[in-house]
Amino acid sequence: MKLKSLAALVIGSLLLSSCFSHHYSIGKGVRVEKTREVTEKNHFMGFGVIPVKRCHIDQMVGDTLNYEIYTRSTPQDMIVSTLTIGIYTPTTTTVTIPDEIYKRNTNRKVKRKESN
């Protein structure tokens, strides 16, 4: 009985060992109230060692200078990873950027119509 309990504990800890989250603030971070979140999935094989498809942060943020990145393994990601015994391991990346209305934290140039 002790051997089965120990085996279950070891297997359970190995399957849930990839629980993580990373937060990054680029530039000054997001310092406005109105923000927009862009979320994409990363796809890995072999317990997260071999990248298959990774999200492109530069495409997600455009030319925004100040933004935040939050990469994590959501409960859904952990369930999929557990069901595939770690062969396929997805993660989720969310980028928070200022809303289009607030141009203070962006490097975007606004084209204005000149009235004649």
PDB file of C-alpha atoms in Angstrom:
ATOM      1  CA  MET A   1       0.000   0.000   0.000  1.00  0.00           C
ATOM      2  CA  LYS A   2       2.844   2.388   0.841  1.00  0.00           C
ATOM      3  CA  LEU A   3       4.513   1.636  -2.486  1.00  0.00           C
ATOM      4  CA  LYS A   4       1.340   2.518  -4.423  1.00  0.00           C
ATOM      5  CA  SER A   5       0.961   5.771  -2.493  1.00  0.00           C
ATOM      6  CA  LEU A   6       4.588   6.680  -3.106  1.00  0.00           C
ATOM      7  CA  ALA A   7       4.305   5.846  -6.813  1.00  0.00           C
ATOM      8  CA  ALA A   8       1.135   7.952  -7.134  1.00  0.00           C
ATOM      9  CA  LEU A   9       2.841  10.856  -5.361  1.00  0.00           C
ATOM     10  CA  VAL A  10       5.924  10.683  -7.594  1.00  0.00           C
ATOM     11  CA  ILE A  11       3.901  10.413 -10.809  1.00  0.00           C
ATOM     12  CA  GLY A  12       1.592  13.242  -9.737  1.00  0.00           C
ATOM     13  CA  SER A  13       4.503  15.528  -8.904  1.00  0.00           C
ATOM     14  CA  LEU A  14       6.152  14.803 -12.256  1.00  0.00           C
ATOM     15  CA  LEU A  15       2.975  15.559 -14.194  1.00  0.00           C
ATOM     16  CA  LEU A  16       2.299  18.833 -12.390  1.00  0.00           C
ATOM     17  CA  SER A  17       5.895  20.026 -12.233  1.00  0.00           C
ATOM     18  CA  SER A  18       5.477  22.452 -15.132  1.00  0.00           C
ATOM     19  CA  CYS A  19       3.210  24.835 -13.220  1.00  0.00           C
ATOM     20  CA  PHE A  20       4.722  28.270 -13.804  1.00  0.00           C
ATOM     21  CA  SER A  21       4.089  31.888 -14.630  1.00  0.00           C
ATOM     22  CA  HIS A  22       6.374  34.698 -15.782  1.00  0.00           C
ATOM     23  CA  HIS A  23       5.629  38.429 -15.711  1.00  0.00           C
ATOM     24  CA  TYR A  24       7.669  40.939 -17.708  1.00  0.00           C
ATOM     25  CA  SER A  25       7.261  44.709 -17.978  1.00  0.00           C
ATOM     26  CA  ILE A  26       8.795  46.172 -21.110  1.00  0.00           C
ATOM     27  CA  GLY A  27       9.582  49.879 -21.157  1.00  0.00           C
ATOM     28  CA  LYS A  28       7.575  51.553 -18.412  1.00  0.00           C
ATOM     29  CA  GLY A  29       4.898  48.876 -18.469  1.00  0.00           C
ATOM     30  CA  VAL A  30       1.268  49.794 -19.054  1.00  0.00           C
ATOM     31  CA  ARG A  31       0.442  53.015 -17.224  1.00  0.00           C
ATOM     32  CA  VAL A  32      -2.997  53.833 -18.594  1.00  0.00           C
ATOM     33  CA  GLU A  33      -6.416  52.715 -17.429  1.00  0.00           C
ATOM     34  CA  LYS A  34      -7.689  51.570 -20.819  1.00  0.00           C
ATOM     35  CA  THR A  35      -5.777  48.503 -21.954  1.00  0.00           C
ATOM     36  CA  ARG A  36      -6.180  45.709 -24.429  1.00  0.00           C
ATOM     37  CA  GLU A  37      -5.064  42.101 -23.957  1.00  0.00           C
ATOM     38  CA  VAL A  38      -3.849  39.866 -26.772  1.00  0.00           C
ATOM     39  CA  THR A  39      -3.617  36.155 -25.899  1.00  0.00           C
ATOM     40  CA  GLU A  40      -1.975  33.379 -27.910  1.00  0.00           C
ATOM     41  CA  LYS A  41      -0.941  29.774 -27.290  1.00  0.00           C
ATOM     42  CA  ASN A  42       2.591  28.369 -27.425  1.00  0.00           C
ATOM     43  CA  HIS A  43       2.938  24.731 -28.479  1.00  0.00           C
ATOM     44  CA  PHE A  44       5.762  22.512 -27.208  1.00  0.00           C
ATOM     45  CA  MET A  45       6.579  18.810 -27.407  1.00  0.00           C
ATOM     46  CA  GLY A  46       8.565  16.601 -25.046  1.00  0.00           C
ATOM     47  CA  PHE A  47       7.738  18.177 -21.658  1.00  0.00           C
ATOM     48  CA  GLY A  48       8.131  21.685 -23.085  1.00  0.00           C
ATOM     49  CA  VAL A  49      11.642  21.187 -24.436  1.00  0.00           C
ATOM     50  CA  ILE A  50      10.974  21.211 -28.193  1.00  0.00           C
ATOM     51  CA  PRO A  51       9.152  24.333 -29.476  1.00  0.00           C
ATOM     52  CA  VAL A  52       6.647  23.635 -32.246  1.00  0.00           C
ATOM     53  CA  LYS A  53       4.880  27.016 -32.481  1.00  0.00           C
ATOM     54  CA  ARG A  54       5.678  30.029 -30.360  1.00  0.00           C
ATOM     55  CA  CYS A  55       3.762  33.284 -30.352  1.00  0.00           C
ATOM     56  CA  HIS A  56       5.519  36.309 -31.814  1.00  0.00           C
ATOM     57  CA  ILE A  57       5.479  39.083 -29.235  1.00  0.00           C
ATOM     58  CA  ASP A  58       6.613  41.711 -31.754  1.00  0.00           C
ATOM     59  CA  GLN A  59       3.546  41.007 -33.902  1.00  0.00           C
ATOM     60  CA  MET A  60       1.249  41.022 -30.866  1.00  0.00           C
ATOM     61  CA  VAL A  61       2.375  44.460 -29.631  1.00  0.00           C
ATOM     62  CA  GLY A  62       2.915  46.204 -32.961  1.00  0.00           C
ATOM     63  CA  ASP A  63       5.070  49.277 -32.411  1.00  0.00           C
ATOM     64  CA  THR A  64       4.006  49.864 -28.804  1.00  0.00           C
ATOM     65  CA  LEU A  65       6.979  50.738 -26.613  1.00  0.00           C
ATOM     66  CA  ASN A  66       5.476  50.001 -23.178  1.00  0.00           C
ATOM     67  CA  TYR A  67       3.689  46.717 -22.550  1.00  0.00           C
ATOM     68  CA  GLU A  68       3.491  43.734 -20.201  1.00  0.00           C
ATOM     69  CA  ILE A  69       3.929  40.037 -20.968  1.00  0.00           C
ATOM     70  CA  TYR A  70       2.369  37.278 -18.855  1.00  0.00           C
ATOM     71  CA  THR A  71       3.288  33.697 -19.789  1.00  0.00           C
ATOM     72  CA  ARG A  72       1.694  30.881 -17.821  1.00  0.00           C
ATOM     73  CA  SER A  73       0.474  27.333 -17.806  1.00  0.00           C
ATOM     74  CA  THR A  74      -3.297  27.588 -17.360  1.00  0.00           C
ATOM     75  CA  PRO A  75      -5.376  24.783 -15.804  1.00  0.00           C
ATOM     76  CA  GLN A  76      -6.541  23.814 -19.299  1.00  0.00           C
ATOM     77  CA  ASP A  77      -2.910  23.645 -20.453  1.00  0.00           C
ATOM     78  CA  MET A  78      -2.018  21.434 -17.492  1.00  0.00           C
ATOM     79  CA  ILE A  79      -4.942  19.079 -18.195  1.00  0.00           C
ATOM     80  CA  VAL A  80      -3.879  18.675 -21.830  1.00  0.00           C
ATOM     81  CA  SER A  81      -0.264  18.125 -20.786  1.00  0.00           C
ATOM     82  CA  THR A  82      -1.335  15.522 -18.217  1.00  0.00           C
ATOM     83  CA  LEU A  83      -3.592  13.677 -20.679  1.00  0.00           C
ATOM     84  CA  THR A  84      -0.755  13.468 -23.216  1.00  0.00           C
ATOM     85  CA  ILE A  85       1.725  12.458 -20.481  1.00  0.00           C
ATOM     86  CA  GLY A  86       3.873  15.489 -21.284  1.00  0.00           C
ATOM     87  CA  ILE A  87       4.298  14.665 -24.959  1.00  0.00           C
ATOM     88  CA  TYR A  88       2.406  17.866 -25.883  1.00  0.00           C
ATOM     89  CA  THR A  89       2.732  20.829 -23.529  1.00  0.00           C
ATOM     90  CA  PRO A  90       0.878  24.066 -24.356  1.00  0.00           C
ATOM     91  CA  THR A  91       1.377  27.390 -22.571  1.00  0.00           C
ATOM     92  CA  THR A  92      -0.531  30.664 -22.779  1.00  0.00           C
ATOM     93  CA  THR A  93       0.985  34.116 -23.347  1.00  0.00           C
ATOM     94  CA  THR A  94      -0.997  37.305 -22.736  1.00  0.00           C
ATOM     95  CA  VAL A  95       0.339  40.709 -23.759  1.00  0.00           C
ATOM     96  CA  THR A  96      -1.255  43.809 -22.202  1.00  0.00           C
ATOM     97  CA  ILE A  97      -0.918  46.965 -24.295  1.00  0.00           C
ATOM     98  CA  PRO A  98      -2.441  50.446 -24.075  1.00  0.00           C
ATOM     99  CA  ASP A  99      -5.762  50.852 -25.850  1.00  0.00           C
ATOM    100  CA  GLU A 100      -5.684  52.555 -29.257  1.00  0.00           C
ATOM    101  CA  ILE A 101      -7.412  55.652 -27.893  1.00  0.00           C
ATOM    102  CA  TYR A 102      -4.556  56.405 -25.515  1.00  0.00           C
ATOM    103  CA  LYS A 103      -1.457  57.197 -27.583  1.00  0.00           C
ATOM    104  CA  ARG A 104       0.770  58.221 -24.662  1.00  0.00           C
ATOM    105  CA  ASN A 105       2.590  54.899 -24.386  1.00  0.00           C
ATOM    106  CA  THR A 106       2.822  54.077 -28.067  1.00  0.00           C
ATOM    107  CA  ASN A 107       5.188  55.028 -30.825  1.00  0.00           C
ATOM    108  CA  ARG A 108       2.428  55.193 -33.408  1.00  0.00           C
ATOM    109  CA  LYS A 109       2.228  58.279 -35.550  1.00  0.00           C
ATOM    110  CA  VAL A 110      -1.284  59.558 -36.021  1.00  0.00           C
ATOM    111  CA  LYS A 111      -2.107  60.680 -39.538  1.00  0.00           C
ATOM    112  CA  ARG A 112      -4.349  63.700 -39.413  1.00  0.00           C
ATOM    113  CA  LYS A 113      -6.383  65.130 -42.203  1.00  0.00           C
ATOM    114  CA  GLU A 114      -5.433  68.643 -43.081  1.00  0.00           C
ATOM    115  CA  SER A 115      -8.413  70.867 -43.651  1.00  0.00           C
ATOM    116  CA  ASN A 116      -8.103  73.406 -46.439  1.00  0.00           C
TER     117      ASN A 116
END
